[in-house]
């Protein structure tokens, strides 16, 4: 188990770079990914305080079968008390080859739901598969895409059977991948309840530009889009992540995106990838 070390405990309010997203009928989403659930096992108070301080409305939490179910129950209960929805997060590139991993996730969810109280329930299922990281994407893309579609169709079926909202992460460039008579972006948006676009750029104008096709597709199918940005160090170039910029600048850019899409019904909000990295930016590290 990791040891919690606080180098500088400064929970900066989002003001001073803050993005207070205005509601458009329904509450506008401000989300983040929590890939390491052991963090709330170690220090739940700091995780929840950080999420609340950053005005998070939705957190996508990785499902790890080694984490005690009671730890998830307590975290979700306390998050709900703060108005934060928790979504079950899972997925990997090899899911397109081994669909059993998906079935295993839903078996775990069934075990969880059997013991969870109403205020401890997940708000939905959030899947991040990224088939382009699988070798099939290079050797047999058609097979990779067909298997990916099969996984998403099965996941939505299993989610629907449990009355759970089903959302998927997709890269912005899926609108350039042709498959039969549609782009992959259109196919995914048509077959899920909502998408979070990995719109990884560090300028508002670039973010706005790379998600505009998805916004139009979401409007066509009556779906919702969350625009996600990156804060970690990446190898793809300096313009991909906000790693080199401060949080004030990042929030200013997100506010511009919000303002641009304020009247777009398919725009649901923004998401910051990811919680642990975001906390490090605020001087809080886990070891």
Short mmCIF file of C-alpha atoms in Angstrom, two decimals:
data_model
loop_
_atom_site.label_atom_id
_atom_site.label_comp_id
_atom_site.label_asym_id
_atom_site.label_seq_id
_atom_site.Cartn_x
_atom_site.Cartn_y
_atom_site.Cartn_z
CA UNK A 1 0.00 0.00 0.00
CA UNK A 2 1.27 3.44 -0.85
CA UNK A 3 2.09 6.00 1.83
CA UNK A 4 0.47 9.38 1.61
CA UNK A 5 2.96 12.24 1.58
CA UNK A 6 1.88 15.84 1.39
CA UNK A 7 4.58 18.11 0.09
CA UNK A 8 2.45 21.23 0.05
CA UNK A 9 -1.13 20.98 1.15
CA UNK A 10 -2.69 23.79 -0.74
CA UNK A 11 -6.16 23.23 -2.07
CA UNK A 12 -6.49 26.16 -4.39
CA UNK A 13 -10.08 27.07 -5.11
CA UNK A 14 -10.89 27.04 -8.75
CA UNK A 15 -11.24 30.76 -8.64
CA UNK A 16 -8.02 32.38 -9.74
CA UNK A 17 -8.16 30.27 -12.75
CA UNK A 18 -11.45 28.81 -11.91
CA UNK A 19 -14.01 27.52 -14.31
CA UNK A 20 -17.50 27.79 -12.91
CA UNK A 21 -19.48 26.10 -15.62
CA UNK A 22 -22.97 27.44 -16.04
CA UNK A 23 -25.80 24.96 -16.20
CA UNK A 24 -27.70 24.44 -19.43
CA UNK A 25 -30.97 23.04 -18.20
CA UNK A 26 -29.17 20.19 -16.47
CA UNK A 27 -26.05 20.65 -14.38
CA UNK A 28 -22.94 21.01 -16.51
CA UNK A 29 -20.40 18.25 -15.97
CA UNK A 30 -16.96 18.89 -14.53
CA UNK A 31 -15.35 15.46 -14.37
CA UNK A 32 -12.07 13.70 -13.73
CA UNK A 33 -10.64 10.18 -13.94
CA UNK A 34 -9.45 8.42 -10.75
CA UNK A 35 -7.35 5.57 -12.10
CA UNK A 36 -5.90 4.55 -8.75
CA UNK A 37 -8.68 3.72 -6.27
CA UNK A 38 -6.08 2.86 -3.63
CA UNK A 39 -5.72 6.60 -3.16
CA UNK A 40 -9.09 6.83 -1.40
CA UNK A 41 -8.26 3.70 0.57
CA UNK A 42 -5.17 5.54 1.87
CA UNK A 43 -6.63 8.97 2.44
CA UNK A 44 -10.26 9.35 1.48
CA UNK A 45 -10.60 12.76 3.14
CA UNK A 46 -7.93 14.35 0.95
CA UNK A 47 -9.35 12.86 -2.25
CA UNK A 48 -12.86 14.04 -1.46
CA UNK A 49 -11.67 17.47 -0.33
CA UNK A 50 -9.74 17.88 -3.58
CA UNK A 51 -12.69 16.84 -5.74
CA UNK A 52 -15.03 19.14 -3.85
CA UNK A 53 -12.55 22.02 -4.00
CA UNK A 54 -12.23 21.62 -7.77
CA UNK A 55 -16.03 21.65 -8.13
CA UNK A 56 -16.08 18.13 -9.56
CA UNK A 57 -19.55 16.85 -10.42
CA UNK A 58 -18.55 13.43 -11.78
CA UNK A 59 -15.59 11.15 -11.10
CA UNK A 60 -14.75 8.07 -13.18
CA UNK A 61 -13.29 5.58 -10.69
CA UNK A 62 -11.24 2.57 -11.78
CA UNK A 63 -12.59 -0.78 -10.63
CA UNK A 64 -9.89 -2.85 -8.94
CA UNK A 65 -11.11 -6.18 -7.57
CA UNK A 66 -8.41 -6.12 -4.89
CA UNK A 67 -9.87 -2.95 -3.38
CA UNK A 68 -12.44 -3.95 -0.72
CA UNK A 69 -16.03 -3.43 -1.82
CA UNK A 70 -16.69 -1.63 1.46
CA UNK A 71 -14.07 0.98 0.49
CA UNK A 72 -15.99 1.72 -2.71
CA UNK A 73 -19.26 1.84 -0.78
CA UNK A 74 -17.96 4.39 1.70
CA UNK A 75 -16.27 6.51 -0.97
CA UNK A 76 -19.38 6.65 -3.16
CA UNK A 77 -21.64 7.36 -0.18
CA UNK A 78 -19.46 10.26 0.94
CA UNK A 79 -19.03 11.52 -2.63
CA UNK A 80 -22.80 11.49 -3.15
CA UNK A 81 -23.23 13.48 0.05
CA UNK A 82 -21.06 16.15 -1.57
CA UNK A 83 -23.05 16.06 -4.80
CA UNK A 84 -20.40 14.10 -6.71
CA UNK A 85 -21.54 11.27 -8.97
CA UNK A 86 -19.27 8.22 -9.22
CA UNK A 87 -19.01 6.14 -12.41
CA UNK A 88 -17.44 2.68 -12.61
CA UNK A 89 -14.36 3.00 -14.84
CA UNK A 90 -12.55 0.18 -16.61
CA UNK A 91 -11.17 -0.86 -19.96
CA UNK A 92 -7.97 -1.80 -21.79
CA UNK A 93 -6.87 -2.32 -25.41
CA UNK A 94 -6.87 -6.11 -24.96
CA UNK A 95 -10.62 -6.06 -24.32
CA UNK A 96 -11.09 -6.28 -28.09
CA UNK A 97 -9.37 -9.67 -27.93
CA UNK A 98 -10.61 -10.91 -24.57
CA UNK A 99 -14.22 -9.86 -24.06
CA UNK A 100 -14.25 -11.90 -20.87
CA UNK A 101 -12.69 -8.86 -19.16
CA UNK A 102 -15.89 -6.94 -19.84
CA UNK A 103 -18.05 -9.75 -18.48
CA UNK A 104 -15.88 -9.84 -15.38
CA UNK A 105 -16.44 -6.14 -14.77
CA UNK A 106 -20.21 -6.59 -14.80
CA UNK A 107 -20.01 -9.64 -12.53
CA UNK A 108 -18.14 -7.46 -10.06
CA UNK A 109 -20.77 -4.74 -10.44
CA UNK A 110 -23.49 -7.29 -9.70
CA UNK A 111 -21.70 -8.34 -6.52
CA UNK A 112 -21.32 -4.70 -5.57
CA UNK A 113 -24.92 -3.72 -6.28
CA UNK A 114 -26.15 -6.67 -4.20
CA UNK A 115 -24.66 -5.19 -1.04
CA UNK A 116 -24.66 -1.44 -1.79
CA UNK A 117 -27.26 0.84 -0.27
CA UNK A 118 -29.16 3.27 -2.56
CA UNK A 119 -26.77 6.13 -1.70
CA UNK A 120 -23.78 3.89 -2.52
CA UNK A 121 -24.75 3.08 -6.10
CA UNK A 122 -22.69 3.92 -9.17
CA UNK A 123 -24.18 6.55 -11.48
CA UNK A 124 -23.02 4.76 -14.60
CA UNK A 125 -20.36 2.73 -16.36
CA UNK A 126 -17.48 4.49 -18.09
CA UNK A 127 -15.35 2.45 -20.50
CA UNK A 128 -11.93 3.35 -21.93
CA UNK A 129 -10.77 0.65 -24.36
CA UNK A 130 -8.49 2.47 -26.88
CA UNK A 131 -8.30 -0.26 -29.57
CA UNK A 132 -5.66 1.67 -31.52
CA UNK A 133 -3.12 0.60 -28.89
CA UNK A 134 -3.68 -3.06 -29.74
CA UNK A 135 -1.47 -4.77 -32.32
CA UNK A 136 -4.56 -5.57 -34.42
CA UNK A 137 -4.94 -1.87 -35.20
CA UNK A 138 -1.72 -2.13 -37.23
CA UNK A 139 -2.08 -5.65 -38.58
CA UNK A 140 -5.83 -5.92 -39.21
CA UNK A 141 -7.66 -2.69 -38.51
CA UNK A 142 -11.03 -3.94 -39.76
CA UNK A 143 -10.91 -6.81 -37.28
CA UNK A 144 -9.82 -4.45 -34.52
CA UNK A 145 -12.71 -2.08 -35.21
CA UNK A 146 -15.27 -4.90 -35.51
CA UNK A 147 -14.11 -6.38 -32.19
CA UNK A 148 -14.18 -2.95 -30.56
CA UNK A 149 -17.73 -2.40 -31.75
CA UNK A 150 -18.73 -5.80 -30.43
CA UNK A 151 -17.33 -4.95 -27.01
CA UNK A 152 -19.20 -1.64 -26.86
CA UNK A 153 -22.47 -3.21 -28.00
CA UNK A 154 -22.18 -5.89 -25.34
CA UNK A 155 -21.23 -3.33 -22.69
CA UNK A 156 -24.23 -1.18 -23.48
CA UNK A 157 -26.50 -4.22 -23.35
CA UNK A 158 -25.13 -5.19 -19.92
CA UNK A 159 -25.39 -1.61 -18.67
CA UNK A 160 -28.96 -1.25 -19.93
CA UNK A 161 -29.96 -4.48 -18.20
CA UNK A 162 -28.80 -2.89 -14.95
CA UNK A 163 -30.30 0.55 -15.70
CA UNK A 164 -26.84 2.11 -15.74
CA UNK A 165 -25.79 4.96 -17.99
CA UNK A 166 -23.09 3.83 -20.43
CA UNK A 167 -20.33 6.22 -21.51
CA UNK A 168 -17.13 5.78 -23.50
CA UNK A 169 -13.84 7.63 -23.90
CA UNK A 170 -12.82 8.27 -27.51
CA UNK A 171 -9.95 10.22 -29.12
CA UNK A 172 -10.87 13.30 -31.16
CA UNK A 173 -9.49 11.74 -34.34
CA UNK A 174 -12.07 8.92 -34.49
CA UNK A 175 -13.95 11.28 -36.81
CA UNK A 176 -11.24 10.59 -39.39
CA UNK A 177 -11.44 6.78 -39.16
CA UNK A 178 -13.77 5.42 -41.83
CA UNK A 179 -15.57 2.14 -41.23
CA UNK A 180 -18.15 1.04 -43.77
CA UNK A 181 -20.57 3.92 -44.28
CA UNK A 182 -19.68 5.92 -41.15
CA UNK A 183 -16.73 7.29 -39.26
CA UNK A 184 -15.86 5.44 -36.07
CA UNK A 185 -16.78 8.54 -34.08
CA UNK A 186 -20.30 8.51 -35.51
CA UNK A 187 -20.72 4.80 -34.86
CA UNK A 188 -19.63 5.11 -31.23
CA UNK A 189 -21.77 8.18 -30.53
CA UNK A 190 -24.80 6.45 -32.05
CA UNK A 191 -24.34 3.34 -29.88
CA UNK A 192 -23.60 4.78 -26.42
CA UNK A 193 -25.32 7.12 -23.98
CA UNK A 194 -22.50 9.65 -23.97
CA UNK A 195 -18.84 10.15 -24.84
CA UNK A 196 -15.88 11.89 -23.30
CA UNK A 197 -13.60 13.10 -26.07
CA UNK A 198 -9.89 13.01 -25.37
CA UNK A 199 -9.46 16.46 -26.90
CA UNK A 200 -5.87 16.71 -25.80
CA UNK A 201 -4.68 20.19 -26.74
CA UNK A 202 -3.54 23.11 -24.60
CA UNK A 203 -5.34 25.95 -26.37
CA UNK A 204 -9.05 26.66 -26.43
CA UNK A 205 -9.17 27.32 -30.16
CA UNK A 206 -7.55 23.98 -30.92
CA UNK A 207 -9.86 22.12 -28.52
CA UNK A 208 -12.93 23.77 -30.01
CA UNK A 209 -11.82 22.88 -33.53
CA UNK A 210 -11.06 19.20 -32.94
CA UNK A 211 -14.39 18.42 -31.25
CA UNK A 212 -16.75 20.29 -33.56
CA UNK A 213 -17.60 17.23 -35.68
CA UNK A 214 -18.40 15.19 -32.57
CA UNK A 215 -20.66 17.98 -31.32
CA UNK A 216 -22.60 17.84 -34.58
CA UNK A 217 -22.83 14.05 -34.44
CA UNK A 218 -23.99 14.12 -30.83
CA UNK A 219 -26.69 16.61 -31.78
CA UNK A 220 -27.77 14.33 -34.63
CA UNK A 221 -28.19 11.35 -32.29
CA UNK A 222 -29.38 13.24 -29.22
CA UNK A 223 -26.30 12.36 -27.17
CA UNK A 224 -24.02 14.25 -24.80
CA UNK A 225 -20.32 15.10 -25.15
CA UNK A 226 -17.84 15.86 -22.37
CA UNK A 227 -14.60 17.49 -23.55
CA UNK A 228 -11.53 16.04 -21.84
CA UNK A 229 -8.08 17.62 -21.48
CA UNK A 230 -4.71 16.27 -20.35
CA UNK A 231 -2.49 17.52 -17.50
CA UNK A 232 0.23 14.87 -17.53
CA UNK A 233 3.59 14.80 -19.28
CA UNK A 234 3.25 13.25 -22.75
CA UNK A 235 5.53 12.41 -25.67
CA UNK A 236 3.24 13.59 -28.48
CA UNK A 237 4.26 17.26 -28.39
CA UNK A 238 4.11 20.42 -26.28
CA UNK A 239 0.63 21.37 -27.51
CA UNK A 240 -1.08 18.17 -26.30
CA UNK A 241 -1.09 18.65 -22.53
CA UNK A 242 -1.42 21.45 -19.99
CA UNK A 243 1.58 19.93 -18.19
CA UNK A 244 3.79 22.92 -18.94
CA UNK A 245 1.11 25.53 -18.16
CA UNK A 246 -0.27 26.53 -14.78
CA UNK A 247 -3.78 25.75 -13.66
CA UNK A 248 -4.98 29.32 -14.03
CA UNK A 249 -4.18 29.21 -17.73
CA UNK A 250 -5.79 25.77 -18.11
CA UNK A 251 -9.01 26.96 -16.49
CA UNK A 252 -9.06 30.09 -18.63
CA UNK A 253 -8.86 27.92 -21.75
CA UNK A 254 -11.61 25.62 -20.47
CA UNK A 255 -13.79 28.65 -19.76
CA UNK A 256 -13.39 29.73 -23.39
CA UNK A 257 -14.43 26.26 -24.56
CA UNK A 258 -17.43 26.40 -22.23
CA UNK A 259 -18.47 29.81 -23.49
CA UNK A 260 -18.12 28.73 -27.13
CA UNK A 261 -20.36 25.68 -26.68
CA UNK A 262 -22.72 27.21 -24.10
CA UNK A 263 -25.70 27.09 -26.48
CA UNK A 264 -24.80 23.68 -27.91
CA UNK A 265 -27.21 21.13 -26.45
CA UNK A 266 -24.84 18.23 -27.08
CA UNK A 267 -22.11 19.86 -24.97
CA UNK A 268 -22.24 18.41 -21.48
CA UNK A 269 -19.09 19.82 -19.85
CA UNK A 270 -15.38 19.24 -19.37
CA UNK A 271 -13.13 16.60 -17.83
CA UNK A 272 -9.56 16.80 -16.53
CA UNK A 273 -7.22 13.83 -16.90
CA UNK A 274 -6.44 12.72 -14.27
CA UNK A 275 -7.01 13.10 -10.50
CA UNK A 276 -3.62 11.91 -9.24
CA UNK A 277 -1.69 14.04 -11.73
CA UNK A 278 -3.95 16.99 -11.03
CA UNK A 279 -3.25 16.66 -7.32
CA UNK A 280 0.49 16.62 -8.00
CA UNK A 281 0.08 19.93 -9.81
CA UNK A 282 -1.36 21.22 -6.54
CA UNK A 283 1.59 19.95 -4.49
CA UNK A 284 -0.09 16.77 -3.25
CA UNK A 285 1.65 13.47 -4.00
CA UNK A 286 1.08 9.83 -3.07
CA UNK A 287 3.93 7.35 -2.69
#
